[in-house]
Amino acid sequence: MSAAFDEQVGDYVLGLLDGADLAAFEAQLDRDPGLAERVAMLRGRMQALDDTVIPADVPSGLWKRIEAELEPTAALAPASRAQMRQQSWLLAASIVIAAGIGFVAGQQFSKPAQPVVIAVLVSDDATPGAIVEAFANNSVHIVPLEAFDVPAGKVLEVWTKPNEEIGAVSLGRFAQSQEIVLDGATLPLPQAGQLYEITLEDAPGSPTGKPTGPILAKGLARSPI
Amino acid sequence: MSDIRQAITPETLLARVAKAERAALAALFESEAGRLLAVARRIVRRSDLAEEVVQETFVAVWQRAGQFDPARGSARGWLTTMVRNRALNLLRDGGRLEFHDATTLEAMSAREHDAVSAFQTLPDSEGLKHCLEQLDEPKRRAVLLTYVVGMSNGEVAERLAVPLGTAKSWIRRSIAALQECLR
């Protein structure tokens, strides 16, 4: 397993890995300091090529455009408990709506370029079961790596837990193991370390709005650099 | 004044960005944006898209400066990686790019020119230059086309007029040889 990843170091640094290969490699990077060191070494050396550029003129408006986008992060500063409770109510309201449309609207469509976090969900026997990419627009891209058995009358439901106060929130459901983009729920920007999991629920979805069925796979999110 | 600015390393600036110091992000932008725009431009080939890449990168730096790990490379390298990843995503994501002209011979040779000149511009003191020189010419070219301007295996094969499998194995073996040589 590790030798296969070792062989991919060059492809990774050259930007030739994509999709599930890329996510699996990056997940391994977090677990394997030796692999991370080999990547850092090759990457550091190859960047001598990037450093041969002649710096471009920086357009005067570029910094202003960046600065304008920095505002929303103020909302990410630790909120007071009262604010959190209020947010939870708003969230609860929006989740009801999202849960209503999540199943119908869940379909394959093109996804935004860069996920905010990626989680490799692992099943009980420690095999990777699915990859979740979560985007800033709340959508989540699911790539099953294992064909989950979904009996008639059951659905797969995707959950995340932004923090203890909010608890588990449904991101949507899907009927069979397939690559899919779900609309997700209106939540704070996903963070590294956030829990994602897939459970098996009675159709059309968990009756309580919280996970009730068996967990098929779960994992913690990481941010791509 | 410029002496003082130079004395502040990108590492120091990143640490301050992690504490939500906007002035530190501005200083980092001032020292790195021109270089990063040029790195992105080599890959996406258009100024507007390169600006978009750099804009996204600095917004991401603002949100994630705390995740920078000095044990895994320099702060400038971290920024370079973020820019390269976003530029390559944009390039591979095709749909966003009206890239018809990229398949024209002229655009392809402009990309090739950038790739080869990056190699030629490497300082002689740079070990990578020595190691790249050890590779046969077409293999070196395959690596440069892939890394510097982000050509896919298919584009490299087309450009070098070899079968796809040959391009793939050249790149893979050349990188292995480079890793060995750089050791």
XYZ file of C-alpha atoms in Angstrom, chain B residues 3 9 17 54 67 101 110 140 153:
9
model
C 15.562 47.011 4.291
C 10.274 36.975 6.350
C -1.833 36.567 9.264
C -4.021 34.697 -6.901
C -2.262 25.512 9.047
C -6.621 28.412 -28.769
C 4.375 29.445 -26.437
C 13.602 16.428 -19.784
C 0.098 13.447 -20.319
